[in-house]
């Protein structure tokens, strides 16, 4: 096993030169304290609701998350969804037409999407029949000198399983390792945020879209070293998270039971669905899941998927990329019963 070279190597060696030279946009208002300012600096309207630009540094939200996650506010970046953060991370570390990213296959499609937009090569590590990474294959793939970022989704989308031994990948990748924990709350596993002090090459992504149930607000978080967070804040748009979303998230965080109740309800429904799937003849396999969705294999995916569409039951078809499979996320009991009744009728 290789040692973690990033412990002794500056992150700056991985950053694009033009990004290192880039001067961030700094809002004078957000970087200073005022008691009762007359705001004539930003060409806003003095009239109307929501007429002022949001805090571009998201201070209140970062301070709240700091207490929840036991990290410094300076180790948190807030994005317009995790998608924006994925895009920014690629732009910071990957030189167009030169550098590459590594990702699991199958995994979340947006890693490849944003890399392709940035004109970066996308390399993939194929997962085994249980959707686990074969470590020897990873080590071989990681030798490519063009690689700058490894996107590691755990629990993985669309397969649902968690990745074991995160530290192995941190220790054996000579670049940035992004651990995407969009579904971590459903897994019962510890977050890789606990590893931030040990690994300077680690970025952890989380979101309010899944377990918190606030997908419409489009708010994602990156947790990393202060150095990496400064880079993200340098590259991001000045007012990337709007006032309404910030206020909604802060209000939601005031409800101490919101997350626990959501997760408990979804896990109860997940267990109920799993039992129901056992009685359905058209299902040939239900893959193990740590997320709020199932990957299932069907005897006749064309027929079953078509009948679900006829009944306006929307699922995510993964065939032919994953042969015979669809991804179904856990709904409420009424939605789940409609799904099960249809599948039993086929």
mmCIF file of C-alpha atoms in Angstrom:
data_model
loop_
_atom_site.group_PDB
_atom_site.id
_atom_site.type_symbol
_atom_site.label_atom_id
_atom_site.label_comp_id
_atom_site.label_asym_id
_atom_site.label_seq_id
_atom_site.Cartn_x
_atom_site.Cartn_y
_atom_site.Cartn_z
ATOM 1 C CA UNK A 1 0.000 0.000 0.000
ATOM 2 C CA UNK A 2 1.255 3.446 -0.868
ATOM 3 C CA UNK A 3 1.563 6.107 1.786
ATOM 4 C CA UNK A 4 -0.619 9.179 1.553
ATOM 5 C CA UNK A 5 1.668 11.511 -0.379
ATOM 6 C CA UNK A 6 -0.798 14.343 0.141
ATOM 7 C CA UNK A 7 0.229 14.550 3.786
ATOM 8 C CA UNK A 8 3.529 16.015 2.699
ATOM 9 C CA UNK A 9 2.491 17.702 -0.537
ATOM 10 C CA UNK A 10 0.849 21.084 -0.878
ATOM 11 C CA UNK A 11 -2.625 21.096 -2.370
ATOM 12 C CA UNK A 12 -1.392 23.961 -4.543
ATOM 13 C CA UNK A 13 0.537 21.490 -6.690
ATOM 14 C CA UNK A 14 -2.827 20.088 -7.850
ATOM 15 C CA UNK A 15 -4.534 23.411 -8.542
ATOM 16 C CA UNK A 16 -4.699 24.980 -12.001
ATOM 17 C CA UNK A 17 -2.243 27.861 -12.278
ATOM 18 C CA UNK A 18 -4.858 30.374 -13.418
ATOM 19 C CA UNK A 19 -7.013 29.524 -10.384
ATOM 20 C CA UNK A 20 -4.082 30.172 -8.045
ATOM 21 C CA UNK A 21 -3.744 33.620 -9.620
ATOM 22 C CA UNK A 22 -7.487 34.358 -9.536
ATOM 23 C CA UNK A 23 -8.687 37.092 -7.212
ATOM 24 C CA UNK A 24 -12.039 36.292 -5.573
ATOM 25 C CA UNK A 25 -15.034 38.596 -5.794
ATOM 26 C CA UNK A 26 -15.391 40.148 -2.343
ATOM 27 C CA UNK A 27 -18.601 41.803 -1.233
ATOM 28 C CA UNK A 28 -17.612 44.746 0.939
ATOM 29 C CA UNK A 29 -20.915 44.503 2.751
ATOM 30 C CA UNK A 30 -20.514 40.827 3.663
ATOM 31 C CA UNK A 31 -16.936 41.184 4.851
ATOM 32 C CA UNK A 32 -17.588 44.046 7.259
ATOM 33 C CA UNK A 33 -19.835 44.638 10.246
ATOM 34 C CA UNK A 34 -22.417 47.429 10.276
ATOM 35 C CA UNK A 35 -25.092 48.426 12.779
ATOM 36 C CA UNK A 36 -27.673 50.245 10.616
ATOM 37 C CA UNK A 37 -26.197 50.711 7.144
ATOM 38 C CA UNK A 38 -27.713 52.796 4.374
ATOM 39 C CA UNK A 39 -27.277 50.369 1.485
ATOM 40 C CA UNK A 40 -26.458 52.360 -1.636
ATOM 41 C CA UNK A 41 -23.556 50.208 -2.804
ATOM 42 C CA UNK A 42 -24.996 47.352 -4.913
ATOM 43 C CA UNK A 43 -27.506 48.976 -7.286
ATOM 44 C CA UNK A 44 -30.391 47.138 -5.608
ATOM 45 C CA UNK A 45 -33.928 48.430 -5.372
ATOM 46 C CA UNK A 46 -34.749 50.025 -2.005
ATOM 47 C CA UNK A 47 -38.327 48.716 -2.378
ATOM 48 C CA UNK A 48 -39.969 45.316 -2.265
ATOM 49 C CA UNK A 49 -39.463 41.976 -0.565
ATOM 50 C CA UNK A 50 -36.237 40.061 -1.025
ATOM 51 C CA UNK A 51 -34.781 43.201 -2.576
ATOM 52 C CA UNK A 52 -31.287 42.788 -1.124
ATOM 53 C CA UNK A 53 -28.606 40.409 -2.296
ATOM 54 C CA UNK A 54 -28.023 37.422 0.008
ATOM 55 C CA UNK A 55 -24.997 37.058 2.231
ATOM 56 C CA UNK A 56 -22.425 35.780 -0.238
ATOM 57 C CA UNK A 57 -20.458 34.108 2.573
ATOM 58 C CA UNK A 58 -23.495 32.340 4.128
ATOM 59 C CA UNK A 59 -22.146 33.122 7.602
ATOM 60 C CA UNK A 60 -25.240 32.169 9.613
ATOM 61 C CA UNK A 61 -25.675 28.870 7.807
ATOM 62 C CA UNK A 62 -22.010 27.943 8.099
ATOM 63 C CA UNK A 63 -22.028 28.727 11.813
ATOM 64 C CA UNK A 64 -25.032 26.451 12.325
ATOM 65 C CA UNK A 65 -23.482 23.642 10.315
ATOM 66 C CA UNK A 66 -20.217 24.101 12.178
ATOM 67 C CA UNK A 67 -21.933 23.165 15.422
ATOM 68 C CA UNK A 68 -23.746 20.215 13.862
ATOM 69 C CA UNK A 69 -20.712 18.735 12.112
ATOM 70 C CA UNK A 70 -18.011 19.714 14.617
ATOM 71 C CA UNK A 71 -15.867 21.509 12.047
ATOM 72 C CA UNK A 72 -14.774 25.119 11.673
ATOM 73 C CA UNK A 73 -16.986 27.417 9.546
ATOM 74 C CA UNK A 74 -13.850 28.005 7.477
ATOM 75 C CA UNK A 75 -13.983 24.318 6.484
ATOM 76 C CA UNK A 76 -17.438 24.629 4.909
ATOM 77 C CA UNK A 77 -18.486 25.779 1.437
ATOM 78 C CA UNK A 78 -22.141 26.152 0.497
ATOM 79 C CA UNK A 79 -23.304 25.485 -3.036
ATOM 80 C CA UNK A 80 -26.391 25.843 -5.196
ATOM 81 C CA UNK A 81 -26.908 22.125 -4.767
ATOM 82 C CA UNK A 82 -24.038 19.647 -4.666
ATOM 83 C CA UNK A 83 -23.956 19.892 -8.457
ATOM 84 C CA UNK A 84 -22.462 23.372 -8.308
ATOM 85 C CA UNK A 85 -19.780 22.155 -5.917
ATOM 86 C CA UNK A 86 -18.900 19.212 -8.183
ATOM 87 C CA UNK A 87 -18.560 21.629 -11.088
ATOM 88 C CA UNK A 88 -16.365 24.014 -9.074
ATOM 89 C CA UNK A 89 -14.095 21.258 -7.778
ATOM 90 C CA UNK A 90 -13.425 20.073 -11.325
ATOM 91 C CA UNK A 91 -12.759 23.624 -12.504
ATOM 92 C CA UNK A 92 -10.288 24.215 -9.664
ATOM 93 C CA UNK A 93 -8.174 21.100 -10.082
ATOM 94 C CA UNK A 94 -8.574 19.928 -13.685
ATOM 95 C CA UNK A 95 -6.878 21.668 -16.587
ATOM 96 C CA UNK A 96 -9.153 21.434 -19.661
ATOM 97 C CA UNK A 97 -7.970 19.036 -22.378
ATOM 98 C CA UNK A 98 -5.176 17.813 -20.085
ATOM 99 C CA UNK A 99 -6.370 16.373 -16.762
ATOM 100 C CA UNK A 100 -8.804 13.581 -15.932
ATOM 101 C CA UNK A 101 -11.215 12.452 -13.242
ATOM 102 C CA UNK A 102 -11.768 8.916 -11.958
ATOM 103 C CA UNK A 103 -15.166 7.590 -10.929
ATOM 104 C CA UNK A 104 -16.898 4.313 -10.164
ATOM 105 C CA UNK A 105 -18.962 2.638 -12.857
ATOM 106 C CA UNK A 106 -21.887 2.749 -12.412
ATOM 107 C CA UNK A 107 -22.171 5.904 -10.302
ATOM 108 C CA UNK A 108 -23.661 9.408 -10.280
ATOM 109 C CA UNK A 109 -23.688 10.687 -13.847
ATOM 110 C CA UNK A 110 -23.010 14.331 -13.026
ATOM 111 C CA UNK A 111 -19.323 13.713 -12.255
ATOM 112 C CA UNK A 112 -18.762 12.785 -15.890
ATOM 113 C CA UNK A 113 -21.167 15.485 -17.092
ATOM 114 C CA UNK A 114 -19.248 18.380 -15.521
ATOM 115 C CA UNK A 115 -15.867 16.886 -16.401
ATOM 116 C CA UNK A 116 -16.949 16.629 -20.021
ATOM 117 C CA UNK A 117 -18.127 20.248 -20.037
ATOM 118 C CA UNK A 118 -14.697 21.230 -18.708
ATOM 119 C CA UNK A 119 -13.077 19.104 -21.460
ATOM 120 C CA UNK A 120 -11.575 16.615 -19.049
ATOM 121 C CA UNK A 121 -11.171 12.907 -19.675
ATOM 122 C CA UNK A 122 -13.347 10.578 -17.601
ATOM 123 C CA UNK A 123 -11.805 7.299 -16.446
ATOM 124 C CA UNK A 124 -13.936 4.651 -14.766
ATOM 125 C CA UNK A 125 -13.390 1.749 -12.375
ATOM 126 C CA UNK A 126 -15.944 -0.952 -13.168
ATOM 127 C CA UNK A 127 -17.671 -2.378 -10.096
ATOM 128 C CA UNK A 128 -18.026 -6.110 -9.527
ATOM 129 C CA UNK A 129 -21.305 -8.076 -9.553
ATOM 130 C CA UNK A 130 -22.070 -6.795 -6.039
ATOM 131 C CA UNK A 131 -21.247 -3.222 -7.110
ATOM 132 C CA UNK A 132 -18.104 -3.110 -5.021
ATOM 133 C CA UNK A 133 -14.744 -1.653 -6.061
ATOM 134 C CA UNK A 134 -12.039 -4.194 -6.848
ATOM 135 C CA UNK A 135 -9.089 -2.581 -5.116
ATOM 136 C CA UNK A 136 -6.463 -3.938 -7.498
ATOM 137 C CA UNK A 137 -8.373 -2.457 -10.415
ATOM 138 C CA UNK A 138 -8.562 0.869 -8.596
ATOM 139 C CA UNK A 139 -4.813 0.861 -7.914
ATOM 140 C CA UNK A 140 -4.100 0.165 -11.561
ATOM 141 C CA UNK A 141 -6.449 2.912 -12.753
ATOM 142 C CA UNK A 142 -5.039 5.380 -10.216
ATOM 143 C CA UNK A 143 -1.587 5.139 -11.787
ATOM 144 C CA UNK A 144 -2.716 7.328 -14.704
ATOM 145 C CA UNK A 145 -0.697 10.554 -14.297
ATOM 146 C CA UNK A 146 -3.477 12.704 -15.767
ATOM 147 C CA UNK A 147 -5.818 11.983 -12.855
ATOM 148 C CA UNK A 148 -6.576 14.826 -10.473
ATOM 149 C CA UNK A 149 -9.843 13.815 -8.776
ATOM 150 C CA UNK A 150 -11.474 10.567 -7.669
ATOM 151 C CA UNK A 151 -15.230 10.823 -7.102
ATOM 152 C CA UNK A 152 -16.320 8.207 -4.592
ATOM 153 C CA UNK A 153 -20.076 8.079 -3.994
ATOM 154 C CA UNK A 154 -21.037 6.351 -0.752
ATOM 155 C CA UNK A 155 -23.776 5.201 -0.539
ATOM 156 C CA UNK A 156 -23.469 4.917 -4.279
ATOM 157 C CA UNK A 157 -26.087 6.139 -6.710
ATOM 158 C CA UNK A 158 -27.668 4.171 -8.420
ATOM 159 C CA UNK A 159 -26.585 0.967 -6.666
ATOM 160 C CA UNK A 160 -27.379 1.918 -3.045
ATOM 161 C CA UNK A 161 -24.421 0.225 -1.347
ATOM 162 C CA UNK A 162 -21.779 1.953 0.775
ATOM 163 C CA UNK A 163 -18.052 1.867 0.046
ATOM 164 C CA UNK A 164 -15.944 0.279 2.759
ATOM 165 C CA UNK A 165 -12.451 1.381 3.795
ATOM 166 C CA UNK A 166 -12.577 4.989 2.589
ATOM 167 C CA UNK A 167 -9.078 5.553 3.983
ATOM 168 C CA UNK A 168 -7.624 3.045 1.523
ATOM 169 C CA UNK A 169 -8.610 5.309 -1.358
ATOM 170 C CA UNK A 170 -7.399 8.434 0.417
ATOM 171 C CA UNK A 171 -4.032 6.800 1.003
ATOM 172 C CA UNK A 172 -3.656 5.440 -2.494
ATOM 173 C CA UNK A 173 -4.763 8.282 -4.726
ATOM 174 C CA UNK A 174 -2.315 11.055 -5.568
ATOM 175 C CA UNK A 175 -4.965 13.704 -5.959
ATOM 176 C CA UNK A 176 -8.234 14.927 -4.526
ATOM 177 C CA UNK A 177 -10.722 12.343 -3.223
ATOM 178 C CA UNK A 178 -14.317 13.584 -3.188
ATOM 179 C CA UNK A 179 -16.564 11.446 -0.985
ATOM 180 C CA UNK A 180 -20.148 12.185 -1.974
ATOM 181 C CA UNK A 181 -22.376 11.441 1.027
ATOM 182 C CA UNK A 182 -25.721 12.540 -0.382
ATOM 183 C CA UNK A 183 -27.388 9.490 1.200
ATOM 184 C CA UNK A 184 -25.212 9.040 4.308
ATOM 185 C CA UNK A 185 -28.048 9.646 6.791
ATOM 186 C CA UNK A 186 -29.865 6.498 5.631
ATOM 187 C CA UNK A 187 -26.820 4.246 5.977
ATOM 188 C CA UNK A 188 -26.139 4.303 9.707
ATOM 189 C CA UNK A 189 -22.434 4.716 8.918
ATOM 190 C CA UNK A 190 -19.994 7.362 10.094
ATOM 191 C CA UNK A 191 -19.318 10.327 7.877
ATOM 192 C CA UNK A 192 -15.882 10.821 6.337
ATOM 193 C CA UNK A 193 -15.980 14.327 7.794
ATOM 194 C CA UNK A 194 -14.253 12.688 10.770
ATOM 195 C CA UNK A 195 -11.201 12.117 8.537
ATOM 196 C CA UNK A 196 -10.677 15.733 7.486
ATOM 197 C CA UNK A 197 -7.933 16.398 10.010
ATOM 198 C CA UNK A 198 -5.979 13.369 8.766
ATOM 199 C CA UNK A 199 -6.236 13.832 5.002
ATOM 200 C CA UNK A 200 -5.601 17.124 3.260
ATOM 201 C CA UNK A 201 -6.806 15.667 -0.058
ATOM 202 C CA UNK A 202 -10.325 14.905 1.195
ATOM 203 C CA UNK A 203 -13.529 16.735 0.250
ATOM 204 C CA UNK A 204 -16.852 15.510 1.663
ATOM 205 C CA UNK A 205 -20.102 16.467 -0.052
ATOM 206 C CA UNK A 206 -23.475 16.430 1.686
ATOM 207 C CA UNK A 207 -26.878 17.856 0.821
ATOM 208 C CA UNK A 208 -30.221 19.033 2.161
ATOM 209 C CA UNK A 209 -32.006 17.412 -0.791
ATOM 210 C CA UNK A 210 -32.376 13.842 0.488
ATOM 211 C CA UNK A 211 -32.766 13.047 4.192
ATOM 212 C CA UNK A 212 -33.673 16.638 5.067
ATOM 213 C CA UNK A 213 -36.357 16.649 2.372
ATOM 214 C CA UNK A 214 -35.572 20.100 0.953
ATOM 215 C CA UNK A 215 -34.551 19.331 -2.621
ATOM 216 C CA UNK A 216 -36.351 22.425 -3.908
ATOM 217 C CA UNK A 217 -34.025 24.741 -1.987
ATOM 218 C CA UNK A 218 -30.977 23.456 -3.906
ATOM 219 C CA UNK A 219 -28.416 23.631 -1.090
ATOM 220 C CA UNK A 220 -25.343 21.415 -0.868
ATOM 221 C CA UNK A 221 -22.268 21.517 1.354
ATOM 222 C CA UNK A 222 -18.590 20.758 0.909
ATOM 223 C CA UNK A 223 -16.420 20.014 3.940
ATOM 224 C CA UNK A 224 -12.662 20.154 3.459
ATOM 225 C CA UNK A 225 -9.450 21.818 4.596
ATOM 226 C CA UNK A 226 -9.456 25.600 4.929
ATOM 227 C CA UNK A 227 -7.140 25.765 1.916
ATOM 228 C CA UNK A 228 -9.549 23.894 -0.346
ATOM 229 C CA UNK A 229 -12.551 25.850 0.935
ATOM 230 C CA UNK A 230 -10.765 29.124 0.139
ATOM 231 C CA UNK A 231 -10.290 27.892 -3.415
ATOM 232 C CA UNK A 232 -13.972 26.998 -3.742
ATOM 233 C CA UNK A 233 -14.997 30.396 -2.387
ATOM 234 C CA UNK A 234 -12.640 32.068 -4.856
ATOM 235 C CA UNK A 235 -14.183 30.348 -7.869
ATOM 236 C CA UNK A 236 -17.873 30.329 -6.908
ATOM 237 C CA UNK A 237 -20.344 32.980 -8.068
ATOM 238 C CA UNK A 238 -20.693 35.863 -5.564
ATOM 239 C CA UNK A 239 -24.306 35.258 -4.473
ATOM 240 C CA UNK A 240 -24.686 31.609 -5.378
ATOM 241 C CA UNK A 241 -27.218 30.634 -2.676
ATOM 242 C CA UNK A 242 -30.330 32.791 -2.611
ATOM 243 C CA UNK A 243 -31.940 34.443 0.403
ATOM 244 C CA UNK A 244 -35.034 32.235 0.432
ATOM 245 C CA UNK A 245 -33.023 29.019 0.424
ATOM 246 C CA UNK A 246 -30.718 30.203 3.202
ATOM 247 C CA UNK A 247 -33.665 31.265 5.356
ATOM 248 C CA UNK A 248 -35.523 28.006 4.730
ATOM 249 C CA UNK A 249 -32.507 25.896 5.674
ATOM 250 C CA UNK A 250 -31.897 27.902 8.848
ATOM 251 C CA UNK A 251 -35.565 27.552 9.808
ATOM 252 C CA UNK A 252 -35.424 23.808 9.150
ATOM 253 C CA UNK A 253 -32.339 23.454 11.327
ATOM 254 C CA UNK A 254 -34.339 24.965 14.192
ATOM 255 C CA UNK A 255 -36.522 21.848 14.130
ATOM 256 C CA UNK A 256 -34.360 19.428 16.085
ATOM 257 C CA UNK A 257 -36.527 16.440 15.159
ATOM 258 C CA UNK A 258 -36.876 17.097 11.416
ATOM 259 C CA UNK A 259 -33.952 14.967 10.251
ATOM 260 C CA UNK A 260 -34.525 12.110 12.681
ATOM 261 C CA UNK A 261 -38.242 11.927 11.833
ATOM 262 C CA UNK A 262 -37.606 11.967 8.098
ATOM 263 C CA UNK A 263 -34.977 9.263 8.278
ATOM 264 C CA UNK A 264 -37.042 7.066 10.597
ATOM 265 C CA UNK A 265 -40.100 7.300 8.347
ATOM 266 C CA UNK A 266 -38.122 6.511 5.208
ATOM 267 C CA UNK A 267 -36.331 3.580 6.823
ATOM 268 C CA UNK A 268 -39.664 2.165 8.001
ATOM 269 C CA UNK A 269 -41.041 2.421 4.478
ATOM 270 C CA UNK A 270 -37.819 0.968 3.065
ATOM 271 C CA UNK A 271 -38.206 -2.080 5.299
ATOM 272 C CA UNK A 272 -41.868 -2.446 4.314
ATOM 273 C CA UNK A 273 -41.021 -2.255 0.613
ATOM 274 C CA UNK A 274 -38.240 -4.793 0.973
ATOM 275 C CA UNK A 275 -40.667 -7.298 2.482
ATOM 276 C CA UNK A 276 -43.234 -6.637 -0.230
ATOM 277 C CA UNK A 277 -40.674 -7.121 -3.007
ATOM 278 C CA UNK A 278 -40.166 -10.721 -1.857
ATOM 279 C CA UNK A 279 -43.694 -11.617 -3.008
ATOM 280 C CA UNK A 280 -43.442 -10.106 -6.488
ATOM 281 C CA UNK A 281 -42.773 -12.598 -9.248
ATOM 282 C CA UNK A 282 -41.438 -10.163 -11.858
ATOM 283 C CA UNK A 283 -38.577 -9.118 -9.536
ATOM 284 C CA UNK A 284 -35.551 -11.386 -9.884
ATOM 285 C CA UNK A 285 -33.201 -9.531 -7.540
ATOM 286 C CA UNK A 286 -33.306 -6.725 -4.982
ATOM 287 C CA UNK A 287 -29.855 -5.335 -4.325
ATOM 288 C CA UNK A 288 -28.778 -4.387 -0.813
ATOM 289 C CA UNK A 289 -29.200 -0.687 -0.092
ATOM 290 C CA UNK A 290 -27.968 1.879 2.422
ATOM 291 C CA UNK A 291 -29.881 4.683 0.710
ATOM 292 C CA UNK A 292 -33.478 5.839 0.271
ATOM 293 C CA UNK A 293 -33.879 3.826 -2.924
ATOM 294 C CA UNK A 294 -33.650 0.299 -4.287
ATOM 295 C CA UNK A 295 -31.958 -1.034 -7.379
ATOM 296 C CA UNK A 296 -34.035 -3.990 -8.541
ATOM 297 C CA UNK A 297 -33.647 -6.413 -11.439
ATOM 298 C CA UNK A 298 -36.771 -7.403 -13.357
ATOM 299 C CA UNK A 299 -37.634 -10.449 -15.454
ATOM 300 C CA UNK A 300 -38.999 -8.268 -18.243
ATOM 301 C CA UNK A 301 -37.870 -4.700 -17.703
ATOM 302 C CA UNK A 302 -39.491 -3.370 -20.882
ATOM 303 C CA UNK A 303 -42.908 -4.677 -19.925
ATOM 304 C CA UNK A 304 -42.767 -3.672 -16.262
ATOM 305 C CA UNK A 305 -41.323 -0.229 -16.874
ATOM 306 C CA UNK A 306 -43.916 0.403 -19.581
ATOM 307 C CA UNK A 307 -46.801 -0.540 -17.285
ATOM 308 C CA UNK A 308 -45.476 1.734 -14.539
ATOM 309 C CA UNK A 309 -45.366 4.620 -16.975
ATOM 310 C CA UNK A 310 -48.956 3.866 -18.032
ATOM 311 C CA UNK A 311 -49.957 4.304 -14.376
ATOM 312 C CA UNK A 312 -47.742 7.410 -14.075
ATOM 313 C CA UNK A 313 -45.470 5.725 -11.544
ATOM 314 C CA UNK A 314 -42.132 7.311 -12.304
ATOM 315 C CA UNK A 315 -38.934 5.354 -11.666
ATOM 316 C CA UNK A 316 -35.381 5.582 -12.992
ATOM 317 C CA UNK A 317 -34.615 3.028 -15.686
ATOM 318 C CA UNK A 318 -30.970 1.884 -15.471
ATOM 319 C CA UNK A 319 -31.149 -0.746 -18.224
ATOM 320 C CA UNK A 320 -29.209 -1.302 -20.473
ATOM 321 C CA UNK A 321 -26.284 0.189 -18.504
ATOM 322 C CA UNK A 322 -27.254 -2.104 -15.620
ATOM 323 C CA UNK A 323 -28.976 -5.016 -17.312
ATOM 324 C CA UNK A 324 -32.654 -5.417 -16.481
ATOM 325 C CA UNK A 325 -32.576 -2.901 -13.646
ATOM 326 C CA UNK A 326 -34.580 0.071 -12.489
ATOM 327 C CA UNK A 327 -34.015 2.338 -9.495
ATOM 328 C CA UNK A 328 -37.025 3.005 -7.279
ATOM 329 C CA UNK A 329 -36.859 5.487 -4.442
ATOM 330 C CA UNK A 330 -38.863 5.059 -1.255
ATOM 331 C CA UNK A 331 -42.117 7.014 -1.257
ATOM 332 C CA UNK A 332 -44.805 7.494 1.351
ATOM 333 C CA UNK A 333 -47.135 4.586 2.160
ATOM 334 C CA UNK A 334 -49.794 5.589 -0.344
ATOM 335 C CA UNK A 335 -47.216 5.860 -3.144
ATOM 336 C CA UNK A 336 -45.514 2.635 -2.113
ATOM 337 C CA UNK A 337 -48.796 0.708 -2.011
ATOM 338 C CA UNK A 338 -49.693 1.905 -5.511
ATOM 339 C CA UNK A 339 -46.296 0.689 -6.723
ATOM 340 C CA UNK A 340 -46.588 -2.709 -5.025
ATOM 341 C CA UNK A 341 -50.178 -3.300 -6.180
ATOM 342 C CA UNK A 342 -49.125 -2.662 -9.773
ATOM 343 C CA UNK A 343 -46.074 -4.939 -9.563
ATOM 344 C CA UNK A 344 -48.159 -7.721 -8.031
ATOM 345 C CA UNK A 345 -50.628 -7.477 -10.907
ATOM 346 C CA UNK A 346 -47.960 -8.090 -13.566
#
